[in-house]
Amino acid sequence: MDKEVNSLNRLLATEAIRQLKAQRLRAIDSKDWSTYAALHADDHVSDSYGGEVMRGNAANVRHLSALLEGVTTIHQVHSYEISFTGDNDASGIWAMEDRLYWTQGGKPHWIHGWGHYHERYRCERGVWRFCYRRLDRQRVEMSDGGNLEERDRPTS
């Protein structure tokens, strides 16, 4: 009986992590930074910015929201591997594809990328949250002359 209960709990936890991942992608693409922040543990670490590691949820949200200001994003994940390392800890690898669109010098530019997210999750008071993320890209295609850092910034 214990094995059945354990299997059921892992299945429910896997679904909760899948929902967490879907909410994160929707929050990024819709620029819903309060929802995005709520999905991450306070001590979250993100190693997804080309060598610049963001430590802490608040620092990561500040960095990501500034990085994506004026950028239309489309994120998709295609498959996943989730492993449980404890009752309240798990890790996952997700195949990903993303597209980013922005204007630079008044001209449209874009990035199309493929790779894998490597993540860790922790269940805190019954809620799964991200606590670590690394993005490894296998391929990136970009418009000629495109540089996300040189994009036209929206005026408010």
Coordinates of C-alpha atoms in Angstrom, one line a residue:
M1 CA 0.0 0.0 0.0
D2 CA 2.8 2.4 0.8
K3 CA 4.2 2.1 -2.7
E4 CA 0.8 3.0 -4.2
V5 CA 0.5 6.1 -2.0
N6 CA 4.0 7.1 -2.8
S7 CA 3.3 6.7 -6.5
L8 CA 0.1 8.7 -6.3
N9 CA 1.9 11.5 -4.4
R10 CA 4.6 11.6 -7.0
L11 CA 2.1 11.7 -9.8
L12 CA 0.3 14.6 -8.1
A13 CA 3.5 16.4 -7.4
T14 CA 4.6 15.9 -11.1
E15 CA 1.3 17.5 -12.2
A16 CA 1.8 20.4 -9.8
I17 CA 5.3 21.0 -11.2
R18 CA 3.9 20.9 -14.8
Q19 CA 1.3 23.5 -13.8
L20 CA 4.0 25.6 -12.1
K21 CA 6.1 25.5 -15.4
A22 CA 3.1 26.5 -17.5
Q23 CA 2.3 29.4 -15.2
R24 CA 5.9 30.6 -15.3
L25 CA 5.9 30.7 -19.1
R26 CA 2.5 32.5 -19.3
A27 CA 3.7 35.0 -16.7
I28 CA 6.9 35.8 -18.7
D29 CA 5.0 36.1 -22.0
S30 CA 2.3 38.3 -20.5
K31 CA 4.8 40.3 -18.4
D32 CA 2.9 39.5 -15.2
W33 CA 5.8 40.0 -12.8
S34 CA 3.8 39.6 -9.6
T35 CA 2.7 36.1 -10.7
Y36 CA 6.2 35.3 -11.9
A37 CA 7.6 36.3 -8.5
A38 CA 5.1 34.2 -6.6
L39 CA 6.2 31.0 -8.4
H40 CA 9.8 31.3 -7.1
A41 CA 11.3 30.6 -3.7
D42 CA 12.9 33.7 -2.1
D43 CA 16.4 32.1 -2.4
H44 CA 15.9 31.2 -6.1
V45 CA 19.0 31.2 -8.2
S46 CA 18.9 31.7 -12.0
D47 CA 21.9 30.9 -14.2
S48 CA 20.1 31.7 -17.5
Y49 CA 21.7 35.0 -18.5
G50 CA 24.9 34.0 -20.3
G51 CA 27.2 33.9 -17.3
E52 CA 25.4 36.4 -15.1
V53 CA 23.9 34.5 -12.1
M54 CA 20.9 36.1 -10.4
R55 CA 20.7 35.2 -6.7
G56 CA 17.4 35.8 -5.0
N57 CA 13.9 36.0 -6.3
A58 CA 13.6 39.8 -6.2
A59 CA 16.9 40.3 -8.0
N60 CA 15.9 37.8 -10.7
V61 CA 12.5 39.5 -11.3
R62 CA 14.1 42.9 -11.5
H63 CA 16.7 41.7 -14.0
L64 CA 14.3 39.7 -16.2
S65 CA 11.6 42.4 -16.3
A66 CA 14.2 45.0 -17.4
L67 CA 15.7 42.6 -19.9
L68 CA 12.3 41.9 -21.5
E69 CA 10.9 45.5 -21.4
G70 CA 9.6 46.2 -24.9
V71 CA 10.2 42.6 -26.1
T72 CA 7.5 40.3 -27.2
T73 CA 8.3 36.7 -26.1
I74 CA 6.9 33.3 -26.9
H75 CA 8.1 30.4 -24.7
Q76 CA 7.2 26.8 -25.2
V77 CA 8.3 23.6 -23.5
H78 CA 7.9 20.3 -25.3
S79 CA 8.8 17.5 -23.0
Y80 CA 10.0 17.0 -19.5
E81 CA 11.9 14.7 -17.2
I82 CA 11.1 15.1 -13.5
S83 CA 13.0 13.3 -10.7
F84 CA 12.3 13.4 -7.0
T85 CA 15.3 13.9 -4.8
G86 CA 13.2 13.9 -1.6
D87 CA 9.6 14.3 -0.4
N88 CA 9.8 18.0 -1.0
D89 CA 12.5 18.4 -3.6
A90 CA 12.6 17.6 -7.3
S91 CA 14.6 18.4 -10.4
G92 CA 13.5 18.7 -14.0
I93 CA 14.8 19.0 -17.5
W94 CA 12.5 20.5 -20.1
A95 CA 13.1 20.8 -23.9
M96 CA 12.4 24.4 -24.8
E97 CA 11.9 26.7 -27.7
D98 CA 11.5 30.5 -27.5
R99 CA 11.1 33.4 -29.8
L100 CA 11.8 37.1 -28.9
Y101 CA 10.8 40.1 -31.0
W102 CA 11.9 43.7 -30.6
T103 CA 12.6 46.9 -32.5
Q104 CA 16.1 48.2 -32.9
G105 CA 16.8 51.4 -34.8
G106 CA 13.2 51.4 -35.9
K107 CA 13.6 48.0 -37.5
P108 CA 12.2 44.6 -36.4
H109 CA 14.6 42.0 -35.0
W110 CA 14.2 38.6 -33.5
I111 CA 15.8 35.6 -31.8
H112 CA 14.7 32.0 -32.2
G113 CA 16.2 29.5 -29.7
W114 CA 16.2 25.9 -28.8
G115 CA 17.6 24.1 -25.7
H116 CA 16.9 22.8 -22.3
Y117 CA 15.9 24.2 -18.9
H118 CA 17.6 22.5 -16.0
E119 CA 15.6 23.3 -12.8
R120 CA 15.1 22.4 -9.2
Y121 CA 11.9 22.7 -7.3
R122 CA 11.0 22.8 -3.6
C123 CA 7.6 22.2 -1.9
E124 CA 7.1 24.8 0.8
R125 CA 3.9 24.5 2.9
G126 CA 2.3 22.4 0.2
V127 CA 3.2 24.6 -2.7
W128 CA 5.8 23.8 -5.3
R129 CA 8.2 26.6 -6.3
F130 CA 11.2 27.1 -8.4
C131 CA 14.5 27.3 -6.5
Y132 CA 17.1 27.0 -9.4
R133 CA 17.1 27.4 -13.1
R134 CA 19.8 27.1 -15.8
L135 CA 19.1 27.5 -19.5
D136 CA 21.4 25.6 -22.0
R137 CA 20.8 26.6 -25.6
Q138 CA 21.7 24.2 -28.3
R139 CA 20.9 26.5 -31.2
V140 CA 20.1 30.2 -31.6
E141 CA 19.1 32.0 -34.8
M142 CA 19.0 35.8 -34.9
S143 CA 18.1 38.5 -37.3
D144 CA 21.1 40.2 -39.0
G145 CA 22.4 42.9 -36.7
G146 CA 20.0 42.1 -33.9
N147 CA 21.2 43.0 -30.4
L148 CA 18.6 42.8 -27.6
E149 CA 20.7 45.2 -25.5
E150 CA 20.4 47.8 -28.2
R151 CA 16.7 47.6 -28.7
D152 CA 14.4 50.6 -28.8
R153 CA 13.1 51.2 -25.4
P154 CA 9.4 52.0 -24.9
T155 CA 8.6 55.6 -23.8
S156 CA 6.2 56.0 -21.0

